């Protein structure tokens, strides 16, 4: 039943999937309150899922409540990077701690269960993104982005002068949101303009 119960105290470890965060709203242990939440593959949950989990940590208890996120640090545009790492985490140090947040980076070197073949594969990775993320445990920056030379600027004058627009829509499949974009293109300048984007 996805539950481990300590026979003497009645304290429990409860397991649940986050395919729908609404499912965890009614989770209540047999004794006490939820004091710790551990999320495996945390980069696969949304910011809204995270906020929903934080709300599950409530009620009177004798210990500090904690939410632990375990993940491979995919790309720097992920909400986890923005929420917890920006302005705090120093890549050269590998850890960060204050009164409310602790960040610890581990790598394959900390995994005593790897065999030499696993280590050789990780150390021999030739793709920079995969080497940074899976070998070094660093936040990845994708090297094969379609556009890297972009900037944010006022496009109101260009919007007035441009008569041909292109609209695009992506009906997001859960948990990704649906998205809409309106763009223009200046062939002479080889510039693409993104006028509107909505999620």
Coordinates of C-alpha atoms in Angstrom, one line a residue:
X1 CA 0.0 0.0 0.0
X2 CA 3.1 2.3 -0.5
X3 CA 3.5 2.7 3.3
X4 CA 6.2 1.7 5.7
X5 CA 5.1 1.7 9.4
X6 CA 7.4 1.6 12.4
X7 CA 5.6 -1.0 14.7
X8 CA 6.5 0.5 18.0
X9 CA 5.8 4.2 17.4
X10 CA 3.3 4.0 14.5
X11 CA 5.3 6.6 12.6
X12 CA 5.2 6.1 8.8
X13 CA 7.0 6.7 5.5
X14 CA 4.4 7.3 2.8
X15 CA 5.1 6.9 -0.9
X16 CA 3.1 8.7 -3.6
X17 CA 3.4 9.7 -7.3
X18 CA 3.1 13.3 -8.4
X19 CA 1.4 12.7 -11.7
X20 CA -1.4 14.8 -10.1
X21 CA -0.4 17.0 -7.1
X22 CA -4.1 17.0 -6.0
X23 CA -3.6 13.3 -4.9
X24 CA -1.3 14.3 -2.1
X25 CA -3.7 16.8 -0.5
X26 CA -5.3 14.1 1.6
X27 CA -2.2 12.3 2.7
X28 CA -2.1 12.1 6.5
X29 CA 0.1 9.8 8.5
X30 CA -1.4 7.5 11.2
X31 CA 0.5 9.4 13.9
X32 CA 1.5 13.1 13.9
X33 CA 1.9 15.2 10.8
X34 CA 4.0 15.2 7.7
X35 CA 7.4 16.5 8.7
X36 CA 9.6 15.6 5.7
X37 CA 8.9 15.4 2.0
X38 CA 11.5 13.9 -0.3
X39 CA 11.1 14.4 -4.1
X40 CA 13.1 12.2 -6.4
X41 CA 13.7 13.5 -10.0
X42 CA 12.6 16.9 -8.8
X43 CA 13.3 18.6 -12.1
X44 CA 10.2 16.7 -13.5
X45 CA 7.8 18.6 -11.2
X46 CA 6.5 22.1 -11.8
X47 CA 6.8 25.1 -9.6
X48 CA 3.1 24.8 -8.8
X49 CA 3.7 21.1 -7.7
X50 CA 6.5 22.3 -5.4
X51 CA 4.3 25.0 -3.8
X52 CA 1.5 22.4 -3.3
X53 CA 4.0 20.1 -1.5
X54 CA 5.2 22.9 0.7
X55 CA 1.6 23.4 1.9
X56 CA 1.5 19.8 3.0
X57 CA 4.1 20.6 5.7
X58 CA 1.9 21.9 8.4
X59 CA 0.8 21.2 11.9
X60 CA 2.4 21.0 15.3
X61 CA 5.5 18.8 15.7
X62 CA 8.8 18.6 17.7
X63 CA 11.1 18.7 14.7
X64 CA 11.8 21.2 11.9
X65 CA 9.9 20.4 8.7
X66 CA 11.9 19.8 5.6
X67 CA 11.4 19.4 1.9
X68 CA 14.3 17.7 0.0
X69 CA 14.7 17.8 -3.7
X70 CA 16.9 15.3 -5.5
X71 CA 17.7 15.8 -9.1
X72 CA 20.3 16.0 -11.9
X73 CA 20.6 19.8 -12.6
X74 CA 19.3 19.9 -16.1
X75 CA 19.3 23.5 -17.6
X76 CA 19.7 26.9 -16.0
X77 CA 16.3 28.0 -17.2
X78 CA 14.6 25.6 -14.8
X79 CA 12.6 27.0 -11.9
X80 CA 14.7 25.2 -9.3
X81 CA 17.8 27.0 -10.5
X82 CA 16.0 30.4 -10.3
X83 CA 14.3 29.7 -7.0
X84 CA 17.3 28.3 -5.0
X85 CA 20.6 28.7 -6.8
X86 CA 20.8 32.2 -8.3
X87 CA 22.7 34.6 -6.0
X88 CA 23.6 31.8 -3.5
X89 CA 25.3 28.8 -4.9
X90 CA 29.0 29.0 -5.9
X91 CA 29.8 26.3 -8.4
X92 CA 33.4 26.1 -7.2
X93 CA 32.4 25.3 -3.6
X94 CA 29.8 22.7 -4.4
X95 CA 27.6 23.5 -1.3
X96 CA 25.6 26.3 0.3
X97 CA 24.0 26.5 3.7
X98 CA 22.0 29.2 5.5
X99 CA 19.3 29.1 8.2
X100 CA 16.6 28.0 5.7
X101 CA 18.3 26.4 2.8
X102 CA 20.9 23.7 2.2
X103 CA 22.4 22.8 -1.2
X104 CA 24.8 19.9 -1.6
X105 CA 26.1 18.8 -5.0
X106 CA 27.3 15.2 -5.3
X107 CA 28.8 13.5 -8.3
X108 CA 29.6 10.0 -9.4
X109 CA 32.7 10.2 -7.2
X110 CA 30.4 10.1 -4.2
X111 CA 28.6 6.9 -5.5
X112 CA 30.4 3.9 -4.0
X113 CA 28.2 1.5 -5.9
X114 CA 29.5 2.4 -9.4
X115 CA 31.7 -0.1 -11.1
X116 CA 34.8 0.9 -13.2
X117 CA 32.8 0.6 -16.4
X118 CA 30.3 3.2 -15.1
X119 CA 33.1 5.5 -14.1
X120 CA 34.9 5.2 -17.5
X121 CA 31.6 6.0 -19.3
X122 CA 31.0 9.1 -17.2
X123 CA 34.6 10.4 -17.4
X124 CA 34.7 9.6 -21.2
X125 CA 31.6 11.6 -22.0
X126 CA 32.3 13.8 -25.0
X127 CA 29.1 15.8 -25.2
X128 CA 29.7 19.0 -23.1
X129 CA 26.1 19.3 -21.8
X130 CA 26.0 15.6 -20.6
X131 CA 29.5 15.9 -19.2
X132 CA 28.6 19.0 -17.2
X133 CA 25.3 17.6 -15.9
X134 CA 25.9 13.9 -15.4
X135 CA 29.6 13.8 -14.7
X136 CA 30.3 17.1 -12.9
X137 CA 26.8 17.6 -11.4
X138 CA 26.7 21.2 -12.8
X139 CA 23.7 23.1 -14.2
X140 CA 23.7 22.5 -17.9
X141 CA 23.8 25.1 -20.7
X142 CA 22.6 23.5 -23.9
X143 CA 25.1 24.1 -26.7
X144 CA 22.8 23.5 -29.6
X145 CA 20.2 26.2 -28.9
X146 CA 18.5 27.5 -32.0
X147 CA 19.0 31.1 -31.0
X148 CA 21.7 32.3 -28.7
X149 CA 22.1 35.9 -29.9
X150 CA 18.8 37.3 -28.6
X151 CA 18.0 40.4 -26.5
X152 CA 15.0 41.9 -24.8
X153 CA 14.0 45.4 -26.2
X154 CA 11.1 47.7 -26.9
X155 CA 9.5 46.5 -30.2
X156 CA 6.5 48.9 -30.2
X157 CA 7.8 50.8 -33.3
X158 CA 8.6 47.6 -35.2
X159 CA 5.2 46.2 -34.2
X160 CA 3.5 49.3 -35.8
X161 CA 5.5 48.9 -39.0
X162 CA 5.2 45.2 -39.4
X163 CA 2.0 44.1 -41.2
X164 CA 2.7 40.4 -41.5
X165 CA 2.6 38.3 -38.3
X166 CA 3.0 34.7 -37.6
X167 CA 1.1 33.1 -34.8
X168 CA 2.0 29.8 -33.1
X169 CA 0.3 27.7 -30.5
X170 CA 1.4 24.7 -28.6
X171 CA -1.3 22.8 -26.7
X172 CA 0.8 21.7 -23.8
X173 CA 0.5 18.1 -22.7
X174 CA 0.3 17.8 -18.9
X175 CA 2.2 19.0 -16.9
X176 CA 3.5 21.5 -19.6
X177 CA 1.3 24.6 -20.1
X178 CA -0.2 25.6 -23.4
X179 CA 1.7 28.4 -25.1
X180 CA 0.9 31.1 -27.7
X181 CA 3.4 33.2 -29.6
X182 CA 3.2 36.1 -32.1
X183 CA 6.3 36.8 -34.2
X184 CA 7.5 38.9 -37.1
X185 CA 10.5 38.5 -39.4
X186 CA 12.7 41.0 -41.1
X187 CA 14.4 39.2 -44.0
X188 CA 16.8 42.0 -44.9
X189 CA 18.2 42.2 -41.3
X190 CA 17.8 38.5 -40.7
X191 CA 15.9 39.3 -37.4
X192 CA 13.0 37.5 -35.8
X193 CA 10.8 39.5 -33.5
X194 CA 8.7 37.9 -30.7
X195 CA 5.9 40.3 -29.9
X196 CA 3.7 38.3 -27.6
X197 CA 4.1 35.2 -25.6
X198 CA 1.6 33.7 -23.3
X199 CA 1.4 30.6 -21.2

